[in-house]
Amino acid sequence: MTEQHSQHSHQFERGTDGPKVIVVGVDGSDSSLRAAAYAGGLARRQHALLAVVYVQPVIAGGAAFGAPVADTTGEIAENLVAQIREAAEHTKGIFDVRWEFHTFTGDPYNGLVKAADQLKADAVVVGASEQAGHRIVGSVAVRLVKAGRWPVTVVP
């Protein structure tokens, strides 16, 4: 058996063997919080930045009924930041992870695409959909995978 060594032309890479920016989508659901924990572990092991993203929904119909939609989604974002800070404090000195919190507006899919593009994500982590209808119509996770622009990890 003979060995052949050949020179392969190399294409440009960002200069790392692993991700430098991991985007995780959170919305307060159990699966999104599990995704955040998983992504936090990835970020710690890879020495990557964890970009925690909450996509604030734009609900035009809610405003017509006098519902304070912006206030409600703003409160959700504040609660998520508080939960993340609390978790980070509990692991401080044990597991240090660089993280940032970002809020984007729109529907979850387009908001995560915009976030991943703007933050130059190397990977995207999301929780599996907890809504039964998404198994038929397609979830945000499936749409992100089909976009084929980043490695996507779906956490159950």
PDB file of N, CA and C in Angstrom, residues 65-113:
ATOM      1  N   PHE A  65     -55.769  46.482  20.367  1.00  0.00           N
ATOM      2  CA  PHE A  65     -56.621  46.177  21.514  1.00  0.00           C
ATOM      3  C   PHE A  65     -56.171  46.905  22.770  1.00  0.00           C
ATOM      4  N   GLY A  66     -55.187  47.764  22.630  1.00  0.00           N
ATOM      5  CA  GLY A  66     -54.705  48.531  23.771  1.00  0.00           C
ATOM      6  C   GLY A  66     -53.748  47.746  24.654  1.00  0.00           C
ATOM      7  N   ALA A  67     -53.254  46.616  24.186  1.00  0.00           N
ATOM      8  CA  ALA A  67     -52.319  45.812  24.979  1.00  0.00           C
ATOM      9  C   ALA A  67     -50.942  46.456  24.938  1.00  0.00           C
ATOM     10  N   PRO A  68     -50.309  46.587  26.092  1.00  0.00           N
ATOM     11  CA  PRO A  68     -48.966  47.182  26.127  1.00  0.00           C
ATOM     12  C   PRO A  68     -47.916  46.162  25.700  1.00  0.00           C
ATOM     13  N   VAL A  69     -47.874  45.857  24.409  1.00  0.00           N
ATOM     14  CA  VAL A  69     -47.011  44.803  23.884  1.00  0.00           C
ATOM     15  C   VAL A  69     -45.542  45.127  24.110  1.00  0.00           C
ATOM     16  N   ALA A  70     -45.119  46.341  23.801  1.00  0.00           N
ATOM     17  CA  ALA A  70     -43.705  46.705  23.964  1.00  0.00           C
ATOM     18  C   ALA A  70     -43.276  46.587  25.419  1.00  0.00           C
ATOM     19  N   ASP A  71     -44.161  47.015  26.331  1.00  0.00           N
ATOM     20  CA  ASP A  71     -43.826  46.914  27.753  1.00  0.00           C
ATOM     21  C   ASP A  71     -43.682  45.460  28.171  1.00  0.00           C
ATOM     22  N   THR A  72     -44.592  44.614  27.707  1.00  0.00           N
ATOM     23  CA  THR A  72     -44.568  43.205  28.081  1.00  0.00           C
ATOM     24  C   THR A  72     -43.319  42.516  27.557  1.00  0.00           C
ATOM     25  N   THR A  73     -42.989  42.714  26.277  1.00  0.00           N
ATOM     26  CA  THR A  73     -41.811  42.051  25.726  1.00  0.00           C
ATOM     27  C   THR A  73     -40.534  42.643  26.319  1.00  0.00           C
ATOM     28  N   GLY A  74     -40.559  43.914  26.681  1.00  0.00           N
ATOM     29  CA  GLY A  74     -39.413  44.523  27.364  1.00  0.00           C
ATOM     30  C   GLY A  74     -39.198  43.897  28.731  1.00  0.00           C
ATOM     31  N   GLU A  75     -40.289  43.614  29.438  1.00  0.00           N
ATOM     32  CA  GLU A  75     -40.198  42.946  30.742  1.00  0.00           C
ATOM     33  C   GLU A  75     -39.629  41.540  30.590  1.00  0.00           C
ATOM     34  N   ILE A  76     -40.023  40.847  29.531  1.00  0.00           N
ATOM     35  CA  ILE A  76     -39.496  39.501  29.279  1.00  0.00           C
ATOM     36  C   ILE A  76     -37.987  39.588  29.093  1.00  0.00           C
ATOM     37  N   ALA A  77     -37.535  40.541  28.295  1.00  0.00           N
ATOM     38  CA  ALA A  77     -36.102  40.712  28.056  1.00  0.00           C
ATOM     39  C   ALA A  77     -35.367  41.001  29.362  1.00  0.00           C
ATOM     40  N   GLU A  78     -35.922  41.884  30.183  1.00  0.00           N
ATOM     41  CA  GLU A  78     -35.295  42.213  31.469  1.00  0.00           C
ATOM     42  C   GLU A  78     -35.233  40.989  32.379  1.00  0.00           C
ATOM     43  N   ASN A  79     -36.300  40.187  32.405  1.00  0.00           N
ATOM     44  CA  ASN A  79     -36.313  38.974  33.225  1.00  0.00           C
ATOM     45  C   ASN A  79     -35.280  37.968  32.736  1.00  0.00           C
ATOM     46  N   LEU A  80     -35.144  37.848  31.408  1.00  0.00           N
ATOM     47  CA  LEU A  80     -34.149  36.926  30.860  1.00  0.00           C
ATOM     48  C   LEU A  80     -32.738  37.362  31.236  1.00  0.00           C
ATOM     49  N   VAL A  81     -32.453  38.648  31.138  1.00  0.00           N
ATOM     50  CA  VAL A  81     -31.135  39.153  31.518  1.00  0.00           C
ATOM     51  C   VAL A  81     -30.875  38.870  32.998  1.00  0.00           C
ATOM     52  N   ALA A  82     -31.882  39.085  33.831  1.00  0.00           N
ATOM     53  CA  ALA A  82     -31.726  38.823  35.270  1.00  0.00           C
ATOM     54  C   ALA A  82     -31.437  37.347  35.529  1.00  0.00           C
ATOM     55  N   GLN A  83     -32.138  36.450  34.846  1.00  0.00           N
ATOM     56  CA  GLN A  83     -31.900  35.012  35.008  1.00  0.00           C
ATOM     57  C   GLN A  83     -30.485  34.639  34.567  1.00  0.00           C
ATOM     58  N   ILE A  84     -30.039  35.203  33.457  1.00  0.00           N
ATOM     59  CA  ILE A  84     -28.708  34.886  32.939  1.00  0.00           C
ATOM     60  C   ILE A  84     -27.642  35.421  33.881  1.00  0.00           C
ATOM     61  N   ARG A  85     -27.833  36.639  34.368  1.00  0.00           N
ATOM     62  CA  ARG A  85     -26.853  37.206  35.311  1.00  0.00           C
ATOM     63  C   ARG A  85     -26.776  36.370  36.582  1.00  0.00           C
ATOM     64  N   GLU A  86     -27.928  35.926  37.079  1.00  0.00           N
ATOM     65  CA  GLU A  86     -27.958  35.102  38.287  1.00  0.00           C
ATOM     66  C   GLU A  86     -27.214  33.789  38.063  1.00  0.00           C
ATOM     67  N   ALA A  87     -27.462  33.154  36.923  1.00  0.00           N
ATOM     68  CA  ALA A  87     -26.767  31.904  36.601  1.00  0.00           C
ATOM     69  C   ALA A  87     -25.266  32.139  36.468  1.00  0.00           C
ATOM     70  N   ALA A  88     -24.878  33.257  35.855  1.00  0.00           N
ATOM     71  CA  ALA A  88     -23.458  33.576  35.694  1.00  0.00           C
ATOM     72  C   ALA A  88     -22.796  33.813  37.049  1.00  0.00           C
ATOM     73  N   GLU A  89     -23.514  34.460  37.969  1.00  0.00           N
ATOM     74  CA  GLU A  89     -22.971  34.704  39.307  1.00  0.00           C
ATOM     75  C   GLU A  89     -22.756  33.396  40.068  1.00  0.00           C
ATOM     76  N   HIS A  90     -23.686  32.441  39.913  1.00  0.00           N
ATOM     77  CA  HIS A  90     -23.569  31.155  40.609  1.00  0.00           C
ATOM     78  C   HIS A  90     -22.342  30.373  40.155  1.00  0.00           C
ATOM     79  N   THR A  91     -21.940  30.553  38.912  1.00  0.00           N
ATOM     80  CA  THR A  91     -20.807  29.784  38.373  1.00  0.00           C
ATOM     81  C   THR A  91     -19.527  30.604  38.299  1.00  0.00           C
ATOM     82  N   LYS A  92     -19.573  31.851  38.771  1.00  0.00           N
ATOM     83  CA  LYS A  92     -18.395  32.721  38.704  1.00  0.00           C
ATOM     84  C   LYS A  92     -17.229  32.082  39.453  1.00  0.00           C
ATOM     85  N   GLY A  93     -16.072  32.088  38.816  1.00  0.00           N
ATOM     86  CA  GLY A  93     -14.894  31.491  39.420  1.00  0.00           C
ATOM     87  C   GLY A  93     -14.777  30.001  39.139  1.00  0.00           C
ATOM     88  N   ILE A  94     -15.889  29.371  38.764  1.00  0.00           N
ATOM     89  CA  ILE A  94     -15.880  27.946  38.425  1.00  0.00           C
ATOM     90  C   ILE A  94     -15.894  27.815  36.909  1.00  0.00           C
ATOM     91  N   PHE A  95     -16.914  28.409  36.308  1.00  0.00           N
ATOM     92  CA  PHE A  95     -17.055  28.407  34.863  1.00  0.00           C
ATOM     93  C   PHE A  95     -17.179  29.846  34.407  1.00  0.00           C
ATOM     94  N   ASP A  96     -16.139  30.366  33.826  1.00  0.00           N
ATOM     95  CA  ASP A  96     -16.207  31.736  33.331  1.00  0.00           C
ATOM     96  C   ASP A  96     -16.507  31.720  31.846  1.00  0.00           C
ATOM     97  N   VAL A  97     -17.579  32.383  31.488  1.00  0.00           N
ATOM     98  CA  VAL A  97     -18.012  32.472  30.093  1.00  0.00           C
ATOM     99  C   VAL A  97     -18.200  33.941  29.757  1.00  0.00           C
ATOM    100  N   ARG A  98     -17.614  34.359  28.645  1.00  0.00           N
ATOM    101  CA  ARG A  98     -17.870  35.711  28.157  1.00  0.00           C
ATOM    102  C   ARG A  98     -19.230  35.688  27.477  1.00  0.00           C
ATOM    103  N   TRP A  99     -20.120  36.585  27.871  1.00  0.00           N
ATOM    104  CA  TRP A  99     -21.438  36.598  27.247  1.00  0.00           C
ATOM    105  C   TRP A  99     -21.943  38.024  27.096  1.00  0.00           C
ATOM    106  N   GLU A 100     -22.825  38.174  26.128  1.00  0.00           N
ATOM    107  CA  GLU A 100     -23.515  39.431  25.872  1.00  0.00           C
ATOM    108  C   GLU A 100     -24.988  39.102  25.655  1.00  0.00           C
ATOM    109  N   PHE A 101     -25.842  40.061  25.972  1.00  0.00           N
ATOM    110  CA  PHE A 101     -27.275  39.896  25.730  1.00  0.00           C
ATOM    111  C   PHE A 101     -27.684  40.889  24.653  1.00  0.00           C
ATOM    112  N   HIS A 102     -28.423  40.396  23.659  1.00  0.00           N
ATOM    113  CA  HIS A 102     -28.878  41.244  22.558  1.00  0.00           C
ATOM    114  C   HIS A 102     -30.379  41.058  22.368  1.00  0.00           C
ATOM    115  N   THR A 103     -31.049  42.145  22.048  1.00  0.00           N
ATOM    116  CA  THR A 103     -32.465  42.081  21.719  1.00  0.00           C
ATOM    117  C   THR A 103     -32.651  42.536  20.279  1.00  0.00           C
ATOM    118  N   PHE A 104     -33.347  41.722  19.508  1.00  0.00           N
ATOM    119  CA  PHE A 104     -33.706  42.066  18.133  1.00  0.00           C
ATOM    120  C   PHE A 104     -35.221  42.035  18.058  1.00  0.00           C
ATOM    121  N   THR A 105     -35.793  42.705  17.078  1.00  0.00           N
ATOM    122  CA  THR A 105     -37.240  42.687  16.922  1.00  0.00           C
ATOM    123  C   THR A 105     -37.622  41.923  15.662  1.00  0.00           C
ATOM    124  N   GLY A 106     -38.834  41.394  15.680  1.00  0.00           N
ATOM    125  CA  GLY A 106     -39.353  40.673  14.520  1.00  0.00           C
ATOM    126  C   GLY A 106     -39.838  39.297  14.901  1.00  0.00           C
ATOM    127  N   ASP A 107     -40.031  38.469  13.895  1.00  0.00           N
ATOM    128  CA  ASP A 107     -40.414  37.087  14.178  1.00  0.00           C
ATOM    129  C   ASP A 107     -39.140  36.332  14.568  1.00  0.00           C
ATOM    130  N   PRO A 108     -39.262  35.227  15.310  1.00  0.00           N
ATOM    131  CA  PRO A 108     -38.077  34.537  15.825  1.00  0.00           C
ATOM    132  C   PRO A 108     -37.063  34.130  14.749  1.00  0.00           C
ATOM    133  N   TYR A 109     -37.527  33.585  13.631  1.00  0.00           N
ATOM    134  CA  TYR A 109     -36.600  33.147  12.594  1.00  0.00           C
ATOM    135  C   TYR A 109     -35.796  34.321  12.031  1.00  0.00           C
ATOM    136  N   ASN A 110     -36.488  35.341  11.545  1.00  0.00           N
ATOM    137  CA  ASN A 110     -35.792  36.481  10.937  1.00  0.00           C
ATOM    138  C   ASN A 110     -34.937  37.230  11.955  1.00  0.00           C
ATOM    139  N   GLY A 111     -35.399  37.296  13.191  1.00  0.00           N
ATOM    140  CA  GLY A 111     -34.611  37.944  14.238  1.00  0.00           C
ATOM    141  C   GLY A 111     -33.311  37.203  14.507  1.00  0.00           C
ATOM    142  N   LEU A 112     -33.368  35.869  14.547  1.00  0.00           N
ATOM    143  CA  LEU A 112     -32.146  35.090  14.776  1.00  0.00           C
ATOM    144  C   LEU A 112     -31.201  35.148  13.575  1.00  0.00           C
ATOM    145  N   VAL A 113     -31.761  35.163  12.371  1.00  0.00           N
ATOM    146  CA  VAL A 113     -30.923  35.300  11.173  1.00  0.00           C
ATOM    147  C   VAL A 113     -30.203  36.650  11.209  1.00  0.00           C
TER     148      VAL A 113
END
